[in-house]
XYZ file of C-alpha atoms in Angstrom:
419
model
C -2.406 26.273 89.587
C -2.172 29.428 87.458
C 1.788 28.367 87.136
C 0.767 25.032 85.577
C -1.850 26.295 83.247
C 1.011 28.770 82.237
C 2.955 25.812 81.631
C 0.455 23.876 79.472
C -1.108 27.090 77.302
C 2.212 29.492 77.628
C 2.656 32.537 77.913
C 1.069 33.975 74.995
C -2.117 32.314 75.431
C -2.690 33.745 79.009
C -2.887 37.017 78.133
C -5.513 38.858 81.306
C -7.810 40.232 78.920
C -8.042 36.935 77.017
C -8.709 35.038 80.275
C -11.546 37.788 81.110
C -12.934 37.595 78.059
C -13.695 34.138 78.395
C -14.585 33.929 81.965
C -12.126 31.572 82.823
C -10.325 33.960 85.057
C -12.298 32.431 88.287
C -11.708 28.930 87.498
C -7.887 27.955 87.530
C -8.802 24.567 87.493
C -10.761 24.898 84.305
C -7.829 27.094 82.885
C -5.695 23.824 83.192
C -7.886 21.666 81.196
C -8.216 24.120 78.150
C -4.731 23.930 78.039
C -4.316 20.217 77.996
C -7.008 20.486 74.989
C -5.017 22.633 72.915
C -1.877 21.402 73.840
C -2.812 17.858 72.741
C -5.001 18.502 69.568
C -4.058 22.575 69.140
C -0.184 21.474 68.900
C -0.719 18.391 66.590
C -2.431 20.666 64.321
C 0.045 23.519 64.283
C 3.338 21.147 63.968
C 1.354 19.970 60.736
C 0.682 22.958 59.591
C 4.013 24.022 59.817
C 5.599 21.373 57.862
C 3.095 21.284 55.425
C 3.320 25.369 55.191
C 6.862 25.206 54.714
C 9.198 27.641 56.798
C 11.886 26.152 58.142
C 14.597 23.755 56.711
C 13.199 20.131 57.667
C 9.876 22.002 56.015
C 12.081 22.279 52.729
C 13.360 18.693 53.050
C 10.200 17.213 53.651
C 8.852 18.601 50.196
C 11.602 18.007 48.055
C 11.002 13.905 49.410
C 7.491 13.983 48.969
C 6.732 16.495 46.049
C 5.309 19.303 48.288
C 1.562 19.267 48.989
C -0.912 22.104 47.906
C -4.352 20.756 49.884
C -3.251 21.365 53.534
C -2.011 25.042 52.417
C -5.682 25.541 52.027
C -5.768 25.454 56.011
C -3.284 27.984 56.387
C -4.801 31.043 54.295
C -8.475 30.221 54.825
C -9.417 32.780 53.145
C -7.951 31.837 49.840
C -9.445 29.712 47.074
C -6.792 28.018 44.849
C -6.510 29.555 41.107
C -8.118 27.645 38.402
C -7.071 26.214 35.002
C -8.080 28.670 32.130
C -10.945 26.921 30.412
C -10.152 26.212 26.606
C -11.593 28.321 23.859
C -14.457 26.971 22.145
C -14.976 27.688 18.566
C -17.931 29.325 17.751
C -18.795 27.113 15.185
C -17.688 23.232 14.904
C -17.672 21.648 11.067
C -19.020 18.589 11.375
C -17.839 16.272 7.819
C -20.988 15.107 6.383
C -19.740 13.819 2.621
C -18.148 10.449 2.155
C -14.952 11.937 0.946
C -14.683 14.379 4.386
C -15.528 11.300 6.726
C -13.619 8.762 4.966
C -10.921 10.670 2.219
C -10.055 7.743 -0.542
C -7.229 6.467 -0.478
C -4.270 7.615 -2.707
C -4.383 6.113 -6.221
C -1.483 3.373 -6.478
C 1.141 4.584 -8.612
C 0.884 2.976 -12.338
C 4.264 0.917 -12.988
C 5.372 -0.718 -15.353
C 6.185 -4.560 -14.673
C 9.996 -3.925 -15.271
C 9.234 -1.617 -12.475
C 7.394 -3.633 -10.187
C 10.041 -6.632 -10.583
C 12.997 -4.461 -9.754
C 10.685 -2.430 -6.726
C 9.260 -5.610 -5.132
C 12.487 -8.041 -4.896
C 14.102 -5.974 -3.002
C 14.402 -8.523 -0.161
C 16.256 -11.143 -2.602
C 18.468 -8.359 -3.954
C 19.764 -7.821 -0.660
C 20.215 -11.679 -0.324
C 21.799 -12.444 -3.455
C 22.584 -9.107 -5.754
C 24.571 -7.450 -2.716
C 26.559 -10.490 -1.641
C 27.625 -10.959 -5.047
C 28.572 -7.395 -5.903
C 30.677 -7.262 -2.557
C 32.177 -10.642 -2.925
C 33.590 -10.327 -6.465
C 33.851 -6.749 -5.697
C 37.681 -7.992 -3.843
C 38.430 -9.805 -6.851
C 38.095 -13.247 -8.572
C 38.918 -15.489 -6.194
C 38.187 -19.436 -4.797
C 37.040 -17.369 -1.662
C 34.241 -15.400 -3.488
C 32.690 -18.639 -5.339
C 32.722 -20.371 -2.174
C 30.712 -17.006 -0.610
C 28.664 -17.403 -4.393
C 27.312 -20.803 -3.472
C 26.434 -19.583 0.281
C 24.657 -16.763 -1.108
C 22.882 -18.895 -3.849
C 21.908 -21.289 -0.940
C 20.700 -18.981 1.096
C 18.548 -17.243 -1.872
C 17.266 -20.913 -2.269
C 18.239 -21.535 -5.221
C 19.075 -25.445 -3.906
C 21.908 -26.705 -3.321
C 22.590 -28.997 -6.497
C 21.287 -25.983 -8.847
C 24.129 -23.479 -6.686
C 26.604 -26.097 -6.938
C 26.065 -26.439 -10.582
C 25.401 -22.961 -11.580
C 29.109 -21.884 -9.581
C 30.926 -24.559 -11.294
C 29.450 -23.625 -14.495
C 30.889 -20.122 -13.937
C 33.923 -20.602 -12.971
C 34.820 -22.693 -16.133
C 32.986 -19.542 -18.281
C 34.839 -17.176 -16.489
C 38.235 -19.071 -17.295
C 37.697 -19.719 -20.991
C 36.089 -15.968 -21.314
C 38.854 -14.257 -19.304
C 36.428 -13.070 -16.727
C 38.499 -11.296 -14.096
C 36.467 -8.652 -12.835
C 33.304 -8.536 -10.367
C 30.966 -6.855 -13.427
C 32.251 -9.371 -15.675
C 31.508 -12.338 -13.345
C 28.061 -10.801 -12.528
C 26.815 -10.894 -15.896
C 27.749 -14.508 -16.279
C 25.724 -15.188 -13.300
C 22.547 -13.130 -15.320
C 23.065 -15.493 -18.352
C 23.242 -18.776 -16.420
C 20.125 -17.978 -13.914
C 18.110 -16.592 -17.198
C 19.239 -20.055 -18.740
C 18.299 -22.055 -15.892
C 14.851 -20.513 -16.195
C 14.225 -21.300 -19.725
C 11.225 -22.867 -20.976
C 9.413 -22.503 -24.401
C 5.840 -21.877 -23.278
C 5.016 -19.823 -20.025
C 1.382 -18.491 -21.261
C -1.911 -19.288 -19.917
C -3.818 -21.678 -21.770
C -7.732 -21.244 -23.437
C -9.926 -23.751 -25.139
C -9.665 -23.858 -28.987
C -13.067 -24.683 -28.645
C -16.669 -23.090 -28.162
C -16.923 -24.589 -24.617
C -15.576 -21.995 -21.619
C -11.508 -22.181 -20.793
C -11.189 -24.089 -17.059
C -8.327 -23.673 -14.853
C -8.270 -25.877 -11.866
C -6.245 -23.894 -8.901
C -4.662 -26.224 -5.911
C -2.370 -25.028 -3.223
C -2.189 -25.657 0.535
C -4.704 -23.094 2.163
C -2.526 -20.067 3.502
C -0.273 -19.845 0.179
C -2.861 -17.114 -1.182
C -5.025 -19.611 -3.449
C -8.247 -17.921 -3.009
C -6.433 -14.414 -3.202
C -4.852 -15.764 -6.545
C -8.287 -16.362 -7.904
C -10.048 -13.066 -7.307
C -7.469 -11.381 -9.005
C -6.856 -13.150 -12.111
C -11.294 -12.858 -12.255
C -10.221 -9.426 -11.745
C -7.882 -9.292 -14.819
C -10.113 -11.096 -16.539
C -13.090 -8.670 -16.048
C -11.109 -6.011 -17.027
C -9.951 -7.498 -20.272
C -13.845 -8.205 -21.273
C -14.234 -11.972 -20.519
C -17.475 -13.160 -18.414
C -16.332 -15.327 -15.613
C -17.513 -17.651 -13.519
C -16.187 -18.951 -10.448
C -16.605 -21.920 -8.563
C -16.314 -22.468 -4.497
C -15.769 -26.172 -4.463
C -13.213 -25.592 -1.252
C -16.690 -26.680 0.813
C -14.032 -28.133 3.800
C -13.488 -24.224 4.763
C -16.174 -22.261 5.744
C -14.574 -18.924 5.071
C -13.588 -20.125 1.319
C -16.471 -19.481 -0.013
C -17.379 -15.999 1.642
C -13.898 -15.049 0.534
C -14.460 -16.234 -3.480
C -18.023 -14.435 -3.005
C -16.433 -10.923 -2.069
C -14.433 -11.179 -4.823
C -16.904 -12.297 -7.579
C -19.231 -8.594 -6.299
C -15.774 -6.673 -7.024
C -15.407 -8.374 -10.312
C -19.104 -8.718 -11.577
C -18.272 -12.498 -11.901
C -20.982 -15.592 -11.213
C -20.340 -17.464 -8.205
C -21.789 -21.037 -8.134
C -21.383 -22.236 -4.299
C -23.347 -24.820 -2.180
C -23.395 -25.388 1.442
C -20.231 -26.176 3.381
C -19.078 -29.813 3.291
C -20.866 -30.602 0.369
C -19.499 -32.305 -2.509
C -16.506 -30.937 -4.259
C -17.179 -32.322 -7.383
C -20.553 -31.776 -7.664
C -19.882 -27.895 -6.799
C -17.560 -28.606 -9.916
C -19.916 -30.354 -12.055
C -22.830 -27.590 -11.479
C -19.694 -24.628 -12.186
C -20.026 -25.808 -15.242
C -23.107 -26.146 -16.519
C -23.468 -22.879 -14.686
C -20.561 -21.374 -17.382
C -22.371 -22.684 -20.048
C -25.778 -21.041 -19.221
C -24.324 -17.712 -18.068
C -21.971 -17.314 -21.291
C -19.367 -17.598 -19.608
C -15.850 -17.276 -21.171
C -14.101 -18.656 -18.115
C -14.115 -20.951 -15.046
C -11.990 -20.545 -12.315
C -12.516 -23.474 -9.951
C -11.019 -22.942 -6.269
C -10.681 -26.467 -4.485
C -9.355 -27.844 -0.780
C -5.955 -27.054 0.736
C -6.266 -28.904 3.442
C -8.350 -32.047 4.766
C -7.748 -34.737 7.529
C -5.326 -36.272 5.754
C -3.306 -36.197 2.557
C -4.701 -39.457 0.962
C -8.026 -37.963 1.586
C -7.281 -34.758 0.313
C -5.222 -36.259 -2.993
C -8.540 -38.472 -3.614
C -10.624 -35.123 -3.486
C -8.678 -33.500 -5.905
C -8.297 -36.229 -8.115
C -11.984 -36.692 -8.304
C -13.083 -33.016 -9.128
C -10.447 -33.039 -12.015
C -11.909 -36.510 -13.421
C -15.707 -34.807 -13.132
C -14.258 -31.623 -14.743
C -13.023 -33.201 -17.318
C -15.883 -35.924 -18.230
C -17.830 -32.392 -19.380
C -15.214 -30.071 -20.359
C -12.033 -32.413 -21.866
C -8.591 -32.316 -21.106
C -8.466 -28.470 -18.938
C -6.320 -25.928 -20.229
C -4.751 -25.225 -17.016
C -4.391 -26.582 -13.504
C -2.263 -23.823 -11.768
C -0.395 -25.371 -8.143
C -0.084 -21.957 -6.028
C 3.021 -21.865 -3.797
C 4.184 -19.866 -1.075
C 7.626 -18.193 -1.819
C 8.367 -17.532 1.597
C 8.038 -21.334 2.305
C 11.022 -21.709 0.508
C 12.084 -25.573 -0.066
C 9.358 -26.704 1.933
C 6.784 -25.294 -0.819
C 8.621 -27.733 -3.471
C 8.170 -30.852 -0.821
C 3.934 -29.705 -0.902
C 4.288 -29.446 -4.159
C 5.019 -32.960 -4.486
C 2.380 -34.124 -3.021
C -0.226 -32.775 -5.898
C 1.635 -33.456 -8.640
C 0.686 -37.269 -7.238
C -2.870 -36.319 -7.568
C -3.273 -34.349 -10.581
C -1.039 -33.384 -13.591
C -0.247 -29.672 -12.852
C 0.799 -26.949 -15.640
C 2.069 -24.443 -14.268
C 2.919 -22.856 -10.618
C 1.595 -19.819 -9.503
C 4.212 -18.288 -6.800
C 2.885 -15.790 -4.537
C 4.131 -12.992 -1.912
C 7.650 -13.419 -4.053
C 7.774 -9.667 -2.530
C 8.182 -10.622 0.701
C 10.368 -13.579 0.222
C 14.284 -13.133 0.741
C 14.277 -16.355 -0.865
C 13.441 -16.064 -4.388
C 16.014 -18.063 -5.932
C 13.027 -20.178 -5.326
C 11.691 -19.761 -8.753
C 15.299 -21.576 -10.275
C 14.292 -24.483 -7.592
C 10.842 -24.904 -8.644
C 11.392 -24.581 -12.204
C 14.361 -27.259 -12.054
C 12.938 -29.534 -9.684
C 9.638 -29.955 -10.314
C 10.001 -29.319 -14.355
C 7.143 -27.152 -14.459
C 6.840 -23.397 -15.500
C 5.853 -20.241 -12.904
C 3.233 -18.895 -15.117
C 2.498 -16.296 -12.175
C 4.370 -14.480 -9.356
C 2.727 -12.103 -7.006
C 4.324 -8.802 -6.441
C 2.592 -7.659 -3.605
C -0.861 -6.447 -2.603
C -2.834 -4.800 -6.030
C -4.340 -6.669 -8.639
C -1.545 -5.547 -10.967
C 0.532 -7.280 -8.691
C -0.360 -10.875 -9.722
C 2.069 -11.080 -12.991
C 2.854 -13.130 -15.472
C 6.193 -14.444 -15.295
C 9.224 -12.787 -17.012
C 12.712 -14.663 -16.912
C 14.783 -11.987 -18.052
C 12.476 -8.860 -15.744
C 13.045 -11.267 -12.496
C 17.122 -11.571 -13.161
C 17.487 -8.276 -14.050
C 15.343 -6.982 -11.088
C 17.381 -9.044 -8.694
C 20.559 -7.130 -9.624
C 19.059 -3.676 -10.369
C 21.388 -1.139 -9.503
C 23.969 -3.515 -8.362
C 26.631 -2.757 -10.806
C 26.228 1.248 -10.149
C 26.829 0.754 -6.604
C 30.308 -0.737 -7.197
């Protein structure tokens, strides 16, 4: 028996004082089944420990698979408590902001440009479009090659197809009879022919001659910035001295009027609203008589973009223009806002206003972030009416009355020094 509880334990474990110590010595029976214990559970315990621990080469293997473990060294040094994190230093004081400025700093003041600036800053995308493709087309020479590439790039701009075709035939016979052989030479043709094509005699914004207030009627499809449009030429306005009074008679969106109402706090304007889906004209018809009474100098009169259908929106339209005019006489202005970035699908909405009012003028929005702004030469040519306005991005500045010969000479600015 001894010889098989030597076997189980070994040798090391049945050391003679151990075994007396523990009073074991007269049982050899009872030797055996300590053994078995620590053989089964002891053993387990160790082999763990000992790949765990680390110390021999399948040790190393085993933690470069895994990532190594830190925990179950813990159960190896007992007597040693892992080393903690140093804790971050606190300040002794914390500044808490408690002004406007510290909790909310205002934002930068925009920079003050001019609006030769702000035409050649903003069409940047166009210029890319049309003012590169020209300058590196003609920049090989005069050739059938580089018109043909001239019409693409027109196209492309969307100028329209019949207006590119046109324009590029036009050239080439200038550039013929005025010996224009050079890629600066043909560029400035283009310049004349595009300022040319966007000639018209009258591009201001009309006022009554009259003591009654000036109206301008503003239509558009909802999402081409109609509403926007409005709050900033209130803003203008404002800032020029004139009282103004605007009108919500878009009742067919609910966020219409909320939107017209933020803008008339900013601008100190009257806003004359009624619930939503009431009456378009009579919002109209109460605008103003609301004008009159306030002293106003101008009413700005936002209507519908959008309704079930186009008849019903076209009859809408048609019949807030009739009451408008019943009070006021023929209006000075009824502005049709377009999307530039809609491109020739903004002259196709376009159509379908004219049908139901006589516009004046187009006012063409987010021409910044249009590559397309040969759009202004469709619009112009296919429609016959003037862009009285263009937006140039985000600040009231931005809404600007249209300049032929700032917009051509902003699509090509800096073109020629690159070459």
């Amino acid at each position: 028996m001894p010889d098989l509880a030597a076997h189980l334990i070994g040798p090391h474990l049945l050391d003679p004082s151990l075994i007396a110590a523990t009073g074991l010595d007269a049982d050899p029976i009872l030797i055996a089944a300590v053994g078995l214990i620590i053989a089964v559970f002891g053993g387990g315990f160790l082999a763990v420990s000992r790949r765990r621990g680390g110390g021999s080469k399948d040790d190393g293997a085993d933690e470069a698979g895994t990532g190594g473990s830190t925990s179950t060294d813990l159960l190896d040094r007992p007597g040693e408590a892992p080393e903690a994190p140093p804790l971050p230093e606190i300040p002794e004081t914390i500044e808490i902001p408690d002004t406007p400025e510290a909790i909310a700093p205002p934002l930068p003041v925009p920079e003050e440009l001019t609006l030769a600036e702000r035409f050649r800053q903003r069409l940047g995308r166009t210029r890319n479009v049309l003012g590169s493709s020209v300058a590196e087309l003609f920049g090989r020479g005069v050739t059938e090659e580089a018109w043909e590439g001239l019409e693409e790039a027109l196209i492309t701009a969307d100028v329209g197809v019949t207006a590119s075709l046109e324009i590029v035939e036009e050239l080439k016979r200038r550039s013929r009879e005025e010996g224009a052989t050079t890629g600066e030479a043909v560029l400035e043709l283009l310049k004349q022919e595009l300022r040319q094509a966007l000639e018209t005699p009258d591009r201001s914004l009309a006022r009554a001659t009259d003591d009654g207030p000036t109206v301008w009627l503003i239509t558009g499809v909802n999402g081409t910035g109609k509403t926007t449009t409005i709050g900033k030429l209130a803003a203008v306005e404002s800032r020029e001295g004139r009282t103004v009074t605007l009108a919500a008679a878009d009742t067919f969106r609910a966020a219409a009027a909320e939107q017209l109402g933020v803008w008339a706090e900013r601008t100190g304007a009257q806003l004359v609203r009624k619930d939503e889906g009431a009456d378009p004209a009579a919002v109209a018809y109460e605008s103003y008589d609301a004008a009159i009474s306030h002293g106003s100098e101008l009413l700005i009169v936002d209507t519908a973009g959008r309704l079930h259908n186009k008849r019903q929106l076209m009859d809408e339209l048609g019949k807030v223009k009739r009451v408008l005019e019943k009070q006021a006489g023929p209006l000075e202005e009824t502005l049709l806002v377009l999307d530039a970035t809609t491109g020739q699908n903004g002259i196709a909405q376009a159509q379908a206003f004219l049908e139901a009012v006589e516009v004046t003028g187009i006012a063409l929005t987010k021409l910044d972030g249009s590559s397309k702004g040969g759009i202004v030469v469709a619009v112009q040519r296919e429609l016959g009416l003037p862009v009285k306005l263009v937006g140039l991005g985000e600040e009231i500045d931005d809404l600007a009355p249209f300049d032929p010969e700032l917009f051509v000479d902003g699509l090509f600015a800096g073109i020629a020094d690159e070459d």
